[in-house]
Amino acid sequence: MNANNNTTIGGIYEVCIGVTDAVSAIQYWQQFGYQIGKIGELTATTAYQLYGVNSPLQAIRLHHQNTDHGLIRLMIWQNPTSAGLGVSSMKVKGNRWATTLTADILGILNHAEAAKAIGENILYTQPHWEVIYNKDKKSRPFVEPLVGVREMLLLQPLTRQVLFQRFGYNVPNYGHINDHAPLQTSQFTHVGIVVQDDSKEILKFYEEVLGLLRVRDDVETTYESSLAGREIFELNPEEKFIVTTFDDPRSSQTDFMAVRSGRLYIIRFPENITLKSRFADAQPGSLGMCLYTYKVQKIETYFQRVRESAAKQITEIVSNEFAENSFSFVAPDGYFWTLVESN
């Protein structure tokens, strides 16, 4: 079931967000450079066929400049099934979040502090320094340039975001900042999920069935090695997690300057750590970040691959709220996915 040249998958196409007030959601995401695109709807019958949710649905796709990935789909359910993950721990199975590049992380921190000061339900971290590449290289501060990022967590009832700003380097195809956006941010550059699987067997689905490119495999983050990782994922002393990323196949495994955004980050905790499961609060019907989609060519081929895999709850191919051929499934790790056919 390995990928072949007759099918194509890109980077993460959309982050789907369940909301109750479309106007407020649009106003929020406009600050990050998003603009209204297609608007559509489904009857309860079709929504149940595609998403397993017995509720009428209205949807709004938000675009970010001319990018072909990292978009947003606002999902307004008449009968939401869950309040979603909300402002809850990142250290749970079922967790979803989306990451954005910014040119002004302090400006975003200013907004977070102002929101907290007026009593809004918000949780955030300070922008911690993190070295992403060449971690072992020793540099001399004030003599040699520092190469790394500042990254922060930002949780609100309907959004779960990580934001980062680069210092000392640039990756041309990894995030395109909208300089005219108030918060000077890019489209979503990558998204994440949390799993537990010491065998790594469930990771094979993304590589062998969906045909994604596995990169940065088995990158370890410990309590001691990363202040950002420690705070974002609430690591205790001597705890760790392991990161594997899956890319658009056009990306690169070896040349970080050639990599593309649209990555899927899989945060894998050891099985000897007790993690709660929140899958029911992070699937269609839920408020907040509830679904990721991929855009593919030849959707019938992907449908057959998924049917032959260990995936569950596989729907038929139906027309989604934007009149696109789509089908949904639950991957072997428990996460709900939808594939959308390219026009």
XYZ file of C-alpha atoms in Angstrom, residues 87-255:
169
model
C -8.475 25.563 27.493
C -7.239 22.159 28.617
C -3.952 20.304 28.868
C -1.896 19.582 25.758
C -0.767 16.336 27.408
C -3.750 14.209 26.330
C -4.472 11.717 23.574
C -6.875 13.340 21.119
C -5.195 16.721 21.438
C -5.100 18.959 18.357
C -3.341 22.266 17.767
C -2.065 24.341 14.855
C 1.201 26.261 14.556
C 1.832 29.589 12.829
C 4.927 31.569 11.891
C 4.901 35.221 12.936
C 7.167 38.236 12.543
C 5.925 39.760 15.808
C 5.581 37.254 18.631
C 5.727 40.010 21.254
C 2.722 41.684 19.630
C 0.757 38.450 20.056
C 1.931 38.168 23.658
C 0.693 41.717 24.261
C -2.785 40.713 23.077
C -2.735 37.586 25.248
C -1.799 39.582 28.337
C -4.470 42.177 27.583
C -7.106 39.451 27.142
C -6.182 37.886 30.462
C -6.298 41.276 32.182
C -9.957 41.739 31.228
C -10.894 38.255 32.411
C -11.025 36.285 29.181
C -10.575 32.511 29.377
C -7.050 32.215 28.014
C -3.880 30.275 28.765
C -0.488 31.116 27.284
C 3.219 30.694 27.862
C 6.005 33.183 27.494
C 7.873 33.031 24.142
C 10.660 30.579 25.009
C 13.917 30.365 23.076
C 14.329 27.053 21.230
C 17.057 25.785 18.894
C 15.437 23.690 16.167
C 18.381 22.826 13.934
C 21.993 22.006 14.906
C 21.072 21.701 18.566
C 24.588 20.571 19.506
C 26.343 23.525 17.897
C 27.845 25.926 20.449
C 27.644 29.611 19.575
C 29.218 32.620 21.265
C 26.548 35.163 22.279
C 27.231 38.738 21.135
C 29.986 37.403 18.851
C 28.226 34.921 16.592
C 24.614 35.056 15.350
C 22.061 33.011 17.270
C 19.926 30.686 15.164
C 16.616 29.560 16.652
C 13.027 30.493 17.378
C 10.879 31.991 20.080
C 7.705 29.929 20.474
C 4.657 30.268 22.677
C 1.455 28.387 23.396
C -1.904 30.167 23.117
C -5.059 28.352 24.235
C -8.577 29.795 24.109
C -11.988 28.090 24.222
C -12.136 27.652 20.419
C -8.466 27.803 19.407
C -5.319 25.863 20.300
C -2.300 27.567 18.773
C 1.469 27.509 18.910
C 3.206 30.558 17.433
C 6.876 30.943 16.572
C 9.226 33.627 15.293
C 12.507 32.813 13.551
C 15.835 34.419 14.359
C 18.972 34.081 12.256
C 17.554 31.938 9.456
C 14.771 31.570 6.905
C 13.138 28.582 5.184
C 11.566 29.859 1.938
C 8.730 27.343 1.565
C 7.885 26.988 5.251
C 5.293 29.623 6.021
C 4.395 32.746 4.034
C 3.765 35.697 6.332
C 1.057 38.171 5.410
C 2.844 41.442 6.191
C -0.453 43.318 5.944
C -2.148 41.222 8.621
C -2.378 42.962 12.004
C -0.476 40.124 13.724
C 1.974 39.555 10.829
C 1.411 35.827 10.607
C 1.534 33.031 8.042
C -0.930 30.303 7.237
C -0.759 27.282 9.554
C 2.669 25.793 8.953
C 2.023 22.537 10.802
C -0.440 20.765 13.041
C 0.012 18.237 15.807
C -1.458 15.200 17.508
C -0.506 13.215 20.622
C -0.215 9.408 20.608
C 1.215 6.592 22.717
C 2.844 3.699 20.855
C 6.299 2.433 21.788
C 6.270 0.114 18.766
C 5.722 2.992 16.286
C 3.393 0.709 14.307
C 0.577 3.253 14.088
C 2.935 5.746 12.440
C 3.145 3.535 9.362
C -0.395 4.494 8.340
C 0.625 8.031 7.417
C 3.602 6.879 5.378
C 2.366 3.674 3.760
C -1.346 4.400 3.299
C -1.540 8.182 2.888
C 1.855 8.398 1.165
C 3.339 11.182 3.282
C 7.087 11.737 3.591
C 8.495 10.792 7.006
C 11.083 13.329 8.193
C 12.755 14.272 11.482
C 12.038 10.843 12.885
C 12.560 10.052 16.579
C 13.536 13.550 17.726
C 13.547 13.372 21.531
C 12.429 16.201 23.805
C 13.012 15.852 27.546
C 12.085 17.868 30.595
C 15.735 18.842 30.888
C 16.398 19.696 27.224
C 13.561 22.068 26.338
C 11.912 24.728 28.466
C 9.298 25.281 25.756
C 8.517 21.577 25.455
C 8.437 21.225 29.235
C 5.897 23.999 29.682
C 3.715 23.362 26.630
C 3.339 19.646 27.327
C 3.566 19.795 31.125
C 6.551 17.462 31.358
C 7.616 16.259 34.769
C 11.291 15.672 35.664
C 12.740 12.764 33.655
C 9.692 12.641 31.335
C 10.067 12.926 27.566
C 8.231 12.733 24.287
C 9.433 11.800 20.804
C 8.560 13.717 17.642
C 8.051 12.311 14.164
C 6.925 14.565 11.343
C 5.177 13.743 8.078
C 5.422 16.103 5.117
C 4.043 16.829 1.720
C 5.959 14.321 -0.499
C 7.477 17.264 -2.408
C 9.404 18.215 0.728
C 12.910 16.981 1.626
C 14.221 14.520 4.208
C 17.766 15.886 4.142
C 17.796 19.561 3.111
